[in-house]
DNA sequence: ATCCCGAGGG
DNA sequence: CCCTCTGGAT
């Protein structure tokens, strides 16, 4: 049960896809602030397309990178209509062919909709994997490969969710809360932050 | 000044 | 590989 104050909320696959696209380099809180009004006006690809770039931009102007995101959301809506019967395609290749949708966004959507377990390496997962010594890889794709290799297949979705939440609430970027961390005993980075 | 469930273009 | 897009929170 996601907390609407801190995690993305959505009521359809289309809304999920759009919300995740909007969440790039933006907090879920800021996305959740803008999306209710947006989806009230345009909850489906057809209405989103009709709203147009300027219309979408007005709803999301409080989110970072809003011009590019408005352009992508409208373009993506058009492709859903013209190529996918107005539905969100449930495979990685088609998702990543959409403007504004890269590997990370596709992974979140596929994982969230229960299509395929995946570890989406966002800024939180990347940071936590490095601090815990689970990966030293320099790119998200390589960190993902390391995590996929060391995580039991049946635990991918749960591992992904834990990494995100741990990074967001405990192993935060600036002042990680090592004192309340469940795995600090296993963490090679703890000493870096002690006393801070 | 840094960070936030990144992606696309040069 | 780098740069840009971008506002709000801390």
CSV table of C-alpha atoms (C1' of nucleotides) in Angstrom, one decimal, chain A residues 103 119 121 125-126 129-130 134-150, chain C residues 1:
chain,number,residue,atom,x,y,z
A,103,UNK,CA,15.5,1.2,-19.4
A,119,UNK,CA,15.6,-4.2,-10.8
A,121,UNK,CA,18.5,1.2,-11.0
A,125,UNK,CA,19.5,1.8,-5.9
A,126,UNK,CA,22.7,3.0,-7.4
A,129,UNK,CA,24.4,-0.8,-4.0
A,130,UNK,CA,27.6,1.1,-3.9
A,134,UNK,CA,27.0,-5.0,-3.7
A,135,UNK,CA,28.5,-3.4,-6.8
A,136,UNK,CA,31.3,-1.1,-7.7
A,137,UNK,CA,30.1,-0.6,-11.3
A,138,UNK,CA,30.1,2.9,-12.7
A,139,UNK,CA,26.9,2.8,-14.8
A,140,UNK,CA,23.3,1.9,-13.8
A,141,UNK,CA,23.2,-0.9,-16.4
A,142,UNK,CA,26.3,-2.5,-15.0
A,143,UNK,CA,25.0,-2.1,-11.4
A,144,UNK,CA,21.8,-3.8,-12.5
A,145,UNK,CA,23.7,-6.7,-13.9
A,146,UNK,CA,25.6,-7.1,-10.6
A,147,UNK,CA,22.4,-7.0,-8.6
A,148,UNK,CA,20.6,-9.4,-11.0
A,149,UNK,CA,23.5,-11.8,-10.6
A,150,UNK,CA,23.6,-11.8,-6.8
C,1,DC,C1',32.1,10.2,-23.1
